[in-house]
Amino acid sequence: MELEKIVLKWALKNAVDHDGKAMTGPVIAKVIGENPELKKDVRRIKEIVEEVVEMVNSMKLEEQREMLMEIAPELLERKKVEEKKLPPLPNAEKGKVVTRLPPEPSGYMHIGHGMSGLLNYLYAKMYDGFVWLRFEDTDPRKVKPEYYESFRRGYRWLGIEWDDEKNNSDDLELFYKYAEKLIKLGKAYVCRCPIERIRRFRREMKECEHRSQGVDENLDLWNRMLGGEFGEGEAILRLKGDMRSKNTVMRDPALFRIIDHPHPLTGKRYKVWPLYDFAVSIEDHVCGVTHVLRTSEFALRDELQNYIRELLGMSNPIYVEYSRFEFKGTPVSKRKLRALIETGIASRWDDPRFPTIDGIRRRGILPEAIKEFTITQTGFSYAKREYDWSLLFAINRRLLDPKARRLFFTPNPVKLLVEGSPKISVDVPYHPDNRELGSRKIEADGEFYISGGDFEEMKVGDVLRLKYLMNLKILEKKREHVRAEFLSREPMKNIKIIQWVPVDEAVRVRVMVPDILYINDEVNPNSLKIINGFGERAVEDVKVDEIVQFERFGFCRRDLEPEPLFIKAHD
Ligand SMILES: [Zn+2]
């Protein structure tokens, strides 16, 4: 890009950001910041910038915006979420799309479930369709009442509304009816091989003797299975698939097995339970599902599910795949997360380092941020993608920035004594631009806490400003405190501005600082830090769940603790 165009771009940007009036200084800084090699030509740059700024300032704001849109659209504010659209669904008609949220209530809901739920929900909404919440709960040993609730709570929090709800465990009689139909068609048989033999034969592509049993014998064995004559592992109903198929899923998979364990919803009424693929095939038909949005690792199962439906004369939904939602350093596997709890690295499932929806909410991530992330980042491809948390944090920060109150917090505090300081009472706004957030009064009389970080960086003789309050000069630095002298109150140019808390008003604050759980597959020893410090008095009024910005520290959510405990979401 030639120099004039670079200058024009930044002049327009500066003007658009400042009600149509660009200023020379910031434009020069941007031009050189982007092209450091121009530093040696500062004089020439300054001349060009002055000329261009004058030209830009003679334009109307609308014209400036239009021109910026033309030459550097990336510098314009990002479009609102509502304007961002998901790609269209194949073969989708308005009013005819039916999708489903298909959680297995065998663990707590995590962000992957949330993003997948959002896709199914947003697509149904996009086509004025219908959404089912359908619990895939046909493994009584795994499902628990609290997990059902975790999904309902999580979906609601994300703003997902479902039109109807059901459980696969409601439909056992229906599943049995279709099983009998498959047996009568000669497409399913009761196998009584031990599990190891079944596995070995599937691997070796060999058929067992039970495959050639007649329909009557299979029906008799099936009824005996239902009648409770066999124990666990003594008999399964298998599909007559293709033992030589390249897709191992098709090698006579089990359709039903015996599980002698009470189910949280149906108790001990049933002992013969369908496997996932059979239950899903039937239920997608029963629910009239038109589009199945699911991650690519389920792709091999489509052939099986479609085959089952074809045998039963049912039509198949359209499958839309997207890559699995995985975040760097954060496993979603229940086994791995449980291990972290059992070894004491975490104590609860809503730990702010966890990818569970409860953990993410507790950390201070907004549901709107997850929604925007899902819409903008979902890749409809087979490629496995590992997301970086920083992308989600950047969206969250942009959403929080205009509405979070800003407060003073001094981590690892050190005392500051200001000699000659007048007694000052200042009215400090909670937000520099959003006046609706109000303000608070802070009284100061010369004794403060400042952050340990600012203390480390200051040198005797430095001139600093306590934000909103006064300018001072550092006189002496000791291990535990620093002494300074009052200079003046009006803001001075080009001096460092730091946060402060009056000693009289200081409120003890603890902040939990979460980080990723794993680094290169090893548990990160610094995944959770506790930082102690002092906050200003207003910190006491922060309500549980409110997210505030501790200035120059980060966005933090007030958690449920008697003493002010915050959890840092991100910078
Ligand atoms: Zn067998």
Coordinates of C-alpha atoms and ligand atoms in Angstrom, one line a residue:
M1 CA 0.0 0.0 0.0
E2 CA 1.5 3.4 -0.9
L3 CA 2.2 5.8 1.9
E4 CA -0.7 8.2 1.2
K5 CA -3.2 5.4 1.3
I6 CA -1.8 4.2 4.7
V7 CA -2.0 7.7 6.1
L8 CA -5.5 8.1 4.7
K9 CA -6.7 4.9 6.3
W10 CA -5.5 5.9 9.8
A11 CA -6.7 9.4 9.4
L12 CA -10.2 8.2 8.5
K13 CA -10.2 5.7 11.3
N14 CA -9.1 8.4 13.8
A15 CA -11.8 10.7 12.5
V16 CA -14.6 8.1 12.6
D17 CA -13.6 7.3 16.2
H18 CA -13.7 10.9 17.2
D19 CA -16.9 12.4 15.8
G20 CA -15.3 13.3 12.4
K21 CA -12.2 15.1 13.7
A22 CA -8.9 13.4 13.2
M23 CA -5.8 14.5 15.1
T24 CA -2.3 14.5 13.6
G25 CA -0.4 13.0 16.6
P26 CA -2.3 9.7 17.0
V27 CA -2.4 9.2 13.2
I28 CA 1.4 9.6 13.0
A29 CA 1.7 7.1 15.8
K30 CA -0.5 4.6 14.1
V31 CA 1.3 4.9 10.7
I32 CA 4.7 4.4 12.3
G33 CA 3.4 1.7 14.6
E34 CA 2.2 -0.3 11.6
N35 CA 5.3 0.5 9.5
P36 CA 8.3 0.9 11.9
E37 CA 10.7 1.3 9.0
L38 CA 9.1 4.8 8.3
K39 CA 10.6 6.1 11.6
K40 CA 13.5 7.6 9.8
D41 CA 11.2 9.7 7.6
V42 CA 9.2 11.3 10.5
R43 CA 9.4 14.7 9.0
R44 CA 8.0 13.7 5.6
I45 CA 5.3 11.6 7.3
K46 CA 4.3 14.5 9.5
E47 CA 3.8 16.7 6.4
I48 CA 1.7 14.1 4.6
V49 CA -0.3 13.4 7.7
E50 CA -1.1 17.1 8.3
E51 CA -2.2 17.4 4.7
V52 CA -4.4 14.3 4.8
V53 CA -5.9 15.1 8.2
E54 CA -7.0 18.5 6.9
M55 CA -8.6 16.9 3.9
V56 CA -10.3 14.2 6.0
N57 CA -11.6 16.8 8.5
S58 CA -13.3 18.7 5.8
M59 CA -15.4 15.6 5.0
K60 CA -18.7 14.7 6.7
L61 CA -18.6 11.8 9.2
E62 CA -20.8 9.7 6.9
E63 CA -18.4 10.3 4.0
Q64 CA -15.5 9.4 6.2
R65 CA -17.1 6.2 7.2
E66 CA -18.0 5.3 3.6
M67 CA -14.5 5.9 2.4
L68 CA -13.0 3.9 5.3
M69 CA -15.4 1.0 4.4
E70 CA -14.0 1.1 0.9
I71 CA -10.2 1.2 1.6
A72 CA -9.9 -0.6 5.0
P73 CA -13.2 -2.2 6.1
E74 CA -11.3 -4.2 8.7
L75 CA -10.9 -1.1 10.8
L76 CA -14.6 -0.4 11.0
E77 CA -16.4 -1.7 14.1
R78 CA -17.3 -5.3 13.8
K79 CA -20.9 -6.1 12.8
K80 CA -23.3 -7.0 15.5
V81 CA -23.8 -10.7 16.3
E82 CA -27.4 -10.7 14.9
E83 CA -26.0 -9.7 11.6
K84 CA -23.6 -12.6 11.5
K85 CA -25.3 -15.6 9.9
L86 CA -24.7 -19.3 9.9
P87 CA -24.4 -20.9 6.5
P88 CA -27.7 -22.2 5.2
L89 CA -28.8 -25.7 5.9
P90 CA -29.1 -28.1 2.9
N91 CA -32.6 -28.9 1.9
A92 CA -34.2 -26.8 4.5
E93 CA -37.6 -25.3 4.1
K94 CA -39.1 -22.6 6.3
G95 CA -41.4 -24.1 8.9
K96 CA -40.3 -27.6 8.2
V97 CA -37.0 -28.0 10.0
V98 CA -36.9 -30.2 13.1
T99 CA -33.7 -30.6 15.1
R100 CA -32.9 -32.1 18.4
L101 CA -30.7 -31.5 21.4
P102 CA -29.6 -35.0 22.2
P103 CA -27.7 -35.0 25.5
E104 CA -26.7 -38.2 27.3
P105 CA -27.3 -37.4 31.0
S106 CA -24.3 -39.3 32.1
G107 CA -22.2 -36.3 33.1
Y108 CA -22.3 -32.6 33.6
M109 CA -23.0 -30.4 30.5
H110 CA -19.8 -28.9 29.0
I111 CA -19.1 -26.2 26.5
G112 CA -19.1 -28.6 23.6
H113 CA -22.6 -29.7 24.4
G114 CA -23.5 -26.0 24.7
M115 CA -22.1 -25.0 21.3
S116 CA -23.7 -28.0 19.6
G117 CA -27.0 -27.2 21.3
L118 CA -26.8 -23.7 20.1
L119 CA -26.3 -24.8 16.5
N120 CA -29.3 -27.1 16.6
Y121 CA -31.4 -24.4 18.2
L122 CA -30.2 -21.5 16.0
Y123 CA -30.9 -23.5 12.9
A124 CA -34.4 -24.4 14.0
K125 CA -35.0 -20.8 14.7
M126 CA -33.5 -19.6 11.4
Y127 CA -36.1 -21.7 9.6
D128 CA -39.0 -21.2 12.0
G129 CA -38.6 -24.9 12.9
F130 CA -39.0 -27.1 15.9
V131 CA -36.5 -28.2 18.6
W132 CA -36.6 -31.3 20.7
L133 CA -34.8 -31.8 23.9
R134 CA -34.3 -35.5 24.0
F135 CA -32.4 -37.3 26.7
E136 CA -30.4 -40.3 25.3
D137 CA -30.8 -42.1 28.6
T138 CA -30.8 -45.8 27.8
D139 CA -27.8 -46.8 29.9
P140 CA -29.2 -47.0 33.4
R141 CA -25.8 -47.4 35.0
K142 CA -24.5 -44.1 33.6
V143 CA -27.5 -41.8 33.9
K144 CA -28.2 -39.7 37.0
P145 CA -31.0 -37.2 37.8
E146 CA -28.6 -34.4 38.5
Y147 CA -27.2 -34.7 35.0
Y148 CA -30.6 -34.3 33.3
E149 CA -30.9 -31.1 35.3
S150 CA -27.4 -29.9 34.4
F151 CA -28.4 -29.9 30.7
R152 CA -31.7 -28.2 31.3
R153 CA -30.0 -25.5 33.3
G154 CA -27.2 -25.1 30.9
Y155 CA -29.4 -24.8 27.8
R156 CA -31.6 -22.3 29.5
W157 CA -28.6 -20.2 30.5
L158 CA -27.4 -20.2 26.9
G159 CA -30.8 -18.9 25.8
I160 CA -31.8 -22.1 24.1
E161 CA -35.6 -22.7 24.1
W162 CA -36.9 -26.1 23.2
D163 CA -40.4 -26.8 22.0
D164 CA -40.8 -30.2 23.6
E165 CA -38.9 -32.6 25.8
K166 CA -38.8 -36.3 26.1
N167 CA -36.6 -39.2 27.3
N168 CA -35.6 -42.2 25.2
S169 CA -36.3 -44.2 28.4
D170 CA -40.0 -43.4 27.9
D171 CA -40.2 -45.5 24.8
L172 CA -38.9 -48.9 25.8
E173 CA -42.2 -50.7 24.7
L174 CA -41.9 -49.0 21.3
F175 CA -38.2 -50.1 20.9
Y176 CA -39.3 -53.7 21.8
K177 CA -42.0 -53.5 19.1
Y178 CA -39.4 -52.5 16.4
A179 CA -37.0 -55.1 17.6
E180 CA -39.6 -57.8 17.1
K181 CA -40.2 -56.4 13.7
L182 CA -36.5 -56.7 12.8
I183 CA -36.4 -60.3 14.1
K184 CA -39.5 -61.2 12.0
L185 CA -37.8 -59.7 9.0
G186 CA -34.9 -62.0 9.7
K187 CA -32.6 -59.0 10.3
A188 CA -31.9 -59.5 14.0
Y189 CA -30.8 -62.5 16.1
V190 CA -30.2 -63.3 19.7
C191 CA -26.5 -64.1 20.2
R192 CA -25.4 -65.9 23.3
C193 CA -21.6 -65.8 22.7
P194 CA -19.5 -64.5 25.5
I195 CA -18.4 -60.9 25.0
E196 CA -14.7 -61.8 24.3
R197 CA -15.8 -64.1 21.5
I198 CA -18.1 -61.5 20.0
R199 CA -15.2 -59.0 19.9
R200 CA -12.8 -61.5 18.4
F201 CA -15.2 -62.6 15.7
R202 CA -16.0 -59.0 14.8
R203 CA -12.3 -58.3 14.5
E204 CA -11.8 -61.5 12.4
M205 CA -14.9 -60.9 10.4
K206 CA -16.4 -64.3 11.3
E207 CA -20.0 -65.2 11.8
C208 CA -21.0 -67.1 15.0
E209 CA -23.5 -70.0 14.9
H210 CA -26.3 -67.9 16.4
R211 CA -26.5 -65.9 13.2
S212 CA -28.2 -68.7 11.3
Q213 CA -30.9 -69.4 13.9
G214 CA -34.4 -69.3 12.5
V215 CA -36.9 -66.6 13.2
D216 CA -39.0 -68.6 15.6
E217 CA -36.0 -69.5 17.7
N218 CA -34.9 -65.9 17.8
L219 CA -38.4 -64.7 18.8
D220 CA -38.4 -67.3 21.6
L221 CA -35.0 -66.3 22.9
W222 CA -35.9 -62.6 22.6
N223 CA -39.1 -63.1 24.7
R224 CA -37.1 -65.0 27.2
M225 CA -34.6 -62.1 27.3
L226 CA -37.6 -59.7 28.0
G227 CA -39.0 -62.2 30.6
G228 CA -35.9 -61.9 32.7
E229 CA -34.6 -65.4 32.1
F230 CA -31.0 -64.3 31.3
G231 CA -28.6 -62.4 33.3
E232 CA -26.3 -59.6 32.2
G233 CA -24.0 -60.6 29.3
E234 CA -25.8 -63.9 28.7
A235 CA -27.7 -62.8 25.7
I236 CA -27.8 -59.8 23.3
L237 CA -29.9 -58.9 20.3
R238 CA -27.7 -58.3 17.3
L239 CA -28.4 -56.8 13.9
K240 CA -27.7 -58.9 10.9
G241 CA -25.4 -56.4 9.3
D242 CA -22.3 -57.3 7.3
M243 CA -19.5 -59.1 9.1
R244 CA -17.1 -58.2 6.2
S245 CA -17.9 -54.5 6.1
K246 CA -15.0 -52.1 6.2
N247 CA -17.1 -50.0 8.6
T248 CA -16.7 -52.0 11.8
V249 CA -19.9 -50.5 13.2
M250 CA -21.8 -52.6 10.6
R251 CA -20.4 -56.0 11.7
D252 CA -23.5 -57.3 13.4
P253 CA -23.7 -54.6 16.1
A254 CA -25.6 -55.2 19.4
L255 CA -29.0 -53.6 19.4
F256 CA -30.1 -54.6 22.9
R257 CA -28.4 -55.8 26.0
I258 CA -29.4 -56.8 29.5
I259 CA -28.6 -54.3 32.3
D260 CA -29.6 -55.3 35.7
H261 CA -29.5 -51.9 37.4
P262 CA -32.4 -49.6 38.3
H263 CA -32.9 -46.6 36.1
P264 CA -33.5 -43.2 37.7
L265 CA -36.7 -42.7 35.8
T266 CA -38.1 -46.2 35.2
G267 CA -36.8 -48.0 38.2
K268 CA -36.5 -51.8 37.9
R269 CA -39.3 -52.1 35.3
Y270 CA -37.0 -52.8 32.4
K271 CA -33.8 -54.9 32.1
V272 CA -33.4 -55.0 28.3
W273 CA -32.0 -51.8 27.1
P274 CA -31.4 -50.6 23.5
L275 CA -27.9 -49.4 22.5
Y276 CA -27.3 -45.8 21.4
D277 CA -27.6 -46.4 17.6
F278 CA -30.9 -48.3 17.8
A279 CA -32.5 -45.8 20.1
V280 CA -31.4 -42.8 18.1
S281 CA -32.5 -44.3 14.8
I282 CA -36.0 -44.9 16.1
E283 CA -36.3 -41.6 18.0
D284 CA -35.2 -39.4 15.2
H285 CA -38.0 -41.0 13.2
V286 CA -40.5 -40.7 16.1
C287 CA -39.6 -37.0 16.6
G288 CA -39.7 -36.3 12.8
V289 CA -36.1 -34.9 12.9
T290 CA -35.2 -33.5 9.5
H291 CA -31.6 -32.4 10.2
V292 CA -29.0 -33.9 12.4
L293 CA -26.2 -31.5 13.3
R294 CA -23.5 -33.5 14.8
T295 CA -19.7 -33.7 15.1
S296 CA -17.7 -35.7 12.6
E297 CA -16.7 -38.5 15.0
F298 CA -20.2 -39.9 14.7
A299 CA -19.9 -40.1 10.9
L300 CA -19.3 -43.9 10.9
R301 CA -22.6 -44.4 12.7
D302 CA -24.7 -42.8 10.0
E303 CA -24.6 -46.0 7.8
L304 CA -25.8 -48.1 10.7
Q305 CA -28.6 -45.8 11.7
N306 CA -29.7 -45.3 8.2
Y307 CA -29.7 -49.1 7.6
I308 CA -31.9 -49.7 10.7
R309 CA -34.4 -47.1 9.5
E310 CA -34.4 -48.4 6.0
L311 CA -35.2 -51.9 7.2
L312 CA -38.1 -50.5 9.2
G313 CA -39.4 -48.4 6.3
M314 CA -38.5 -45.1 7.9
S315 CA -36.9 -42.1 6.1
N316 CA -33.5 -40.7 7.0
P317 CA -32.6 -37.2 8.2
I318 CA -30.0 -35.0 6.5
Y319 CA -26.7 -35.1 8.4
V320 CA -24.7 -31.9 8.8
E321 CA -21.2 -32.3 10.3
Y322 CA -19.1 -29.8 12.1
S323 CA -15.7 -30.3 13.7
R324 CA -15.7 -31.1 17.4
F325 CA -15.4 -28.3 19.8
E326 CA -12.2 -28.7 21.7
F327 CA -10.3 -26.1 23.7
K328 CA -6.6 -26.0 24.2
G329 CA -5.4 -27.5 27.4
T330 CA -8.9 -28.4 28.6
P331 CA -10.2 -31.9 28.3
V332 CA -13.9 -32.5 28.2
S333 CA -13.6 -36.2 29.0
K334 CA -15.5 -37.1 32.2
R335 CA -12.8 -39.6 33.1
K336 CA -10.0 -36.9 33.0
L337 CA -12.0 -34.3 34.9
R338 CA -13.1 -36.8 37.5
A339 CA -9.4 -37.8 38.0
L340 CA -8.6 -34.1 38.7
I341 CA -11.3 -34.1 41.4
E342 CA -10.2 -37.4 42.9
T343 CA -6.6 -36.2 43.1
G344 CA -7.6 -33.0 44.7
I345 CA -6.4 -30.7 41.9
A346 CA -10.0 -29.5 41.6
S347 CA -12.8 -29.9 44.2
R348 CA -16.0 -29.3 42.3
W349 CA -17.5 -29.8 38.8
D350 CA -18.1 -26.1 38.5
D351 CA -14.4 -25.3 39.0
P352 CA -13.7 -22.2 36.9
R353 CA -10.9 -24.1 35.0
F354 CA -13.3 -26.8 33.9
P355 CA -15.1 -26.7 30.5
T356 CA -18.4 -27.6 32.2
I357 CA -21.1 -25.0 31.6
D358 CA -21.3 -24.4 35.3
G359 CA -17.6 -23.8 35.5
I360 CA -17.6 -21.4 32.5
R361 CA -20.5 -19.5 33.9
R362 CA -18.8 -19.3 37.3
R363 CA -15.7 -17.9 35.6
G364 CA -17.6 -15.0 34.2
I365 CA -18.1 -15.9 30.6
L366 CA -21.3 -14.5 29.2
P367 CA -23.8 -16.8 27.3
E368 CA -23.8 -14.2 24.6
A369 CA -20.1 -14.6 24.1
I370 CA -20.5 -18.4 23.7
K371 CA -23.3 -17.8 21.1
E372 CA -21.2 -15.3 19.1
F373 CA -18.2 -17.7 19.3
T374 CA -20.3 -20.6 18.0
I375 CA -21.7 -18.6 15.1
T376 CA -18.4 -17.1 14.0
Q377 CA -16.0 -20.0 14.7
T378 CA -17.9 -23.2 13.8
G379 CA -16.1 -24.9 11.0
F380 CA -18.3 -27.1 8.9
S381 CA -15.6 -29.6 8.0
Y382 CA -14.0 -32.8 9.1
A383 CA -10.9 -31.2 10.3
K384 CA -10.3 -31.5 14.0
R385 CA -9.9 -28.0 15.5
E386 CA -8.5 -27.0 18.8
Y387 CA -9.8 -23.6 19.8
D388 CA -7.8 -21.2 21.8
W389 CA -9.6 -19.8 24.9
S390 CA -8.2 -16.3 24.0
L391 CA -10.7 -16.1 21.1
L392 CA -13.7 -16.6 23.4
F393 CA -12.2 -14.3 26.0
A394 CA -11.7 -11.5 23.4
I395 CA -15.4 -11.7 22.5
N396 CA -16.4 -11.8 26.2
R397 CA -14.2 -8.8 26.9
R398 CA -15.7 -6.8 24.1
L399 CA -19.2 -7.5 25.5
L400 CA -18.3 -6.8 29.1
D401 CA -16.2 -3.6 28.5
P402 CA -19.1 -1.1 28.0
K403 CA -21.2 -2.4 30.9
A404 CA -18.8 -3.7 33.6
R405 CA -18.2 -1.3 36.6
R406 CA -14.6 -0.4 37.0
L407 CA -13.2 -0.6 40.5
F408 CA -9.8 -0.2 42.2
F409 CA -8.0 -3.3 43.4
T410 CA -4.4 -3.5 44.6
P411 CA -3.1 -7.0 44.4
N412 CA -0.1 -7.9 46.7
P413 CA -0.5 -4.5 48.3
V414 CA 2.2 -2.2 49.6
K415 CA 1.6 0.9 51.7
L416 CA 2.1 4.4 50.3
L417 CA 2.4 7.4 52.6
V418 CA 2.0 10.8 50.9
E419 CA 3.5 13.7 52.8
G420 CA 1.7 17.0 52.5
S421 CA -1.4 15.4 51.1
P422 CA -4.6 17.4 51.6
K423 CA -7.8 15.6 52.7
I424 CA -9.5 14.9 49.5
S425 CA -12.9 13.6 48.7
V426 CA -13.4 12.6 45.0
D427 CA -16.4 11.5 43.1
V428 CA -15.2 8.7 40.8
P429 CA -17.4 7.4 37.9
Y430 CA -17.7 3.6 37.7
H431 CA -17.1 3.9 34.0
P432 CA -15.5 6.6 31.9
D433 CA -18.1 6.4 29.1
N434 CA -21.1 4.7 30.5
R435 CA -22.4 7.3 33.0
E436 CA -25.5 5.2 33.7
L437 CA -23.3 3.0 35.9
G438 CA -23.0 5.9 38.4
S439 CA -20.2 6.9 40.6
R440 CA -18.9 6.6 44.2
K441 CA -17.2 8.9 46.6
I442 CA -13.8 8.0 47.9
E443 CA -12.1 9.9 50.8
A444 CA -8.3 10.1 50.9
D445 CA -6.0 11.5 53.5
G446 CA -2.5 10.5 52.5
E447 CA -2.3 6.7 53.4
F448 CA -2.9 4.3 50.6
Y449 CA -2.4 0.8 49.3
I450 CA -1.0 0.4 45.9
S451 CA -0.3 -2.8 44.0
G452 CA 2.9 -4.7 44.5
G453 CA 3.5 -4.6 40.8
D454 CA 3.4 -0.8 40.6
F455 CA 5.7 -0.8 43.7
E456 CA 8.3 -3.0 42.0
E457 CA 8.4 -0.7 39.0
M458 CA 8.7 2.7 40.7
K459 CA 12.0 4.4 41.5
V460 CA 12.9 7.2 43.9
G461 CA 12.4 10.5 42.1
D462 CA 9.5 9.2 39.8
V463 CA 6.5 11.4 39.4
L464 CA 3.3 9.4 39.3
R465 CA -0.5 10.1 39.4
L466 CA -2.9 8.4 41.7
K467 CA -5.8 8.1 39.3
Y468 CA -8.5 10.8 39.7
L469 CA -6.7 12.1 42.8
M470 CA -3.2 13.7 42.8
N471 CA 0.3 13.8 41.4
L472 CA 3.2 12.8 43.6
K473 CA 6.9 12.3 43.7
I474 CA 8.5 9.2 45.2
L475 CA 10.9 10.1 48.0
E476 CA 11.9 6.8 49.5
K477 CA 11.3 3.1 48.8
K478 CA 11.5 0.5 51.6
R479 CA 10.7 -3.2 51.7
E480 CA 7.2 -2.8 53.0
H481 CA 6.2 0.7 52.1
V482 CA 7.0 3.7 50.0
R483 CA 7.1 7.4 50.9
A484 CA 6.1 10.2 48.5
E485 CA 5.4 13.9 48.5
F486 CA 2.2 15.6 47.3
L487 CA 2.7 17.7 44.1
S488 CA -0.6 18.8 42.7
R489 CA -4.1 17.7 41.9
E490 CA -4.7 18.6 38.2
P491 CA -3.7 15.8 35.8
M492 CA -0.2 16.1 34.3
K493 CA 0.9 14.9 30.9
N494 CA 3.0 11.8 30.3
I495 CA 3.1 10.4 33.8
K496 CA 2.2 6.9 34.9
I497 CA -1.2 6.6 36.4
I498 CA -1.8 4.0 39.1
Q499 CA -4.7 2.6 41.1
W500 CA -5.0 3.1 44.8
V501 CA -7.1 2.2 47.8
P502 CA -7.3 4.4 51.0
V503 CA -6.0 2.5 54.0
D504 CA -9.1 3.5 56.0
E505 CA -11.5 2.1 53.4
A506 CA -9.6 -1.0 52.3
V507 CA -11.6 -4.2 51.9
R508 CA -9.8 -7.5 51.9
V509 CA -10.2 -9.3 48.5
R510 CA -9.2 -12.7 47.3
V511 CA -9.2 -13.4 43.6
M512 CA -9.0 -16.9 42.1
V513 CA -7.0 -16.8 38.9
P514 CA -7.7 -19.8 36.7
D515 CA -5.5 -21.0 33.8
I516 CA -5.5 -23.9 31.4
L517 CA -5.5 -27.4 33.1
Y518 CA -3.0 -29.1 30.8
I519 CA 0.2 -28.0 29.1
N520 CA 1.5 -30.5 26.6
D521 CA -0.7 -33.3 28.2
E522 CA 0.7 -32.7 31.6
V523 CA -1.3 -31.1 34.4
N524 CA -0.4 -27.4 34.7
P525 CA 0.9 -26.9 38.2
N526 CA -0.1 -23.2 38.0
S527 CA -3.6 -23.8 36.8
L528 CA -5.1 -22.0 39.8
K529 CA -3.6 -19.1 41.7
I530 CA -5.1 -17.2 44.6
I531 CA -4.2 -13.5 44.7
N532 CA -4.8 -11.4 47.8
G533 CA -5.1 -7.7 48.0
F534 CA -7.2 -4.8 49.0
G535 CA -10.2 -3.3 47.2
E536 CA -11.9 0.0 47.6
R537 CA -15.0 0.0 49.8
A538 CA -17.4 -0.3 46.9
V539 CA -16.2 -3.8 46.4
E540 CA -18.3 -4.8 49.3
D541 CA -21.5 -3.9 47.4
V542 CA -20.7 -6.0 44.4
K543 CA -23.4 -8.6 44.2
V544 CA -22.8 -12.3 43.7
D545 CA -22.6 -13.0 39.9
E546 CA -21.8 -9.4 39.0
I547 CA -18.8 -9.1 36.8
V548 CA -16.6 -6.0 37.4
Q549 CA -13.3 -4.8 35.9
F550 CA -10.6 -4.4 38.4
E551 CA -8.6 -1.7 36.6
R552 CA -5.3 -2.9 35.1
F553 CA -6.0 -6.3 36.6
G554 CA -8.9 -7.9 34.7
F555 CA -12.6 -8.8 34.6
C556 CA -13.7 -10.6 37.7
R557 CA -16.9 -12.2 38.8
R558 CA -18.0 -12.1 42.4
D559 CA -18.5 -15.6 43.7
L560 CA -20.5 -17.1 46.5
E561 CA -18.4 -16.5 49.6
P562 CA -18.9 -14.4 52.7
E563 CA -15.7 -12.5 52.3
P564 CA -15.2 -10.8 48.9
L565 CA -14.0 -13.7 46.7
F566 CA -13.7 -13.0 43.0
I567 CA -12.9 -15.2 40.0
K568 CA -10.8 -13.7 37.2
A569 CA -12.3 -14.4 33.8
H570 CA -9.5 -12.9 31.8
D571 CA -7.5 -9.6 31.4
Ligands
ZN1 ZN -23.2 -65.7 18.9

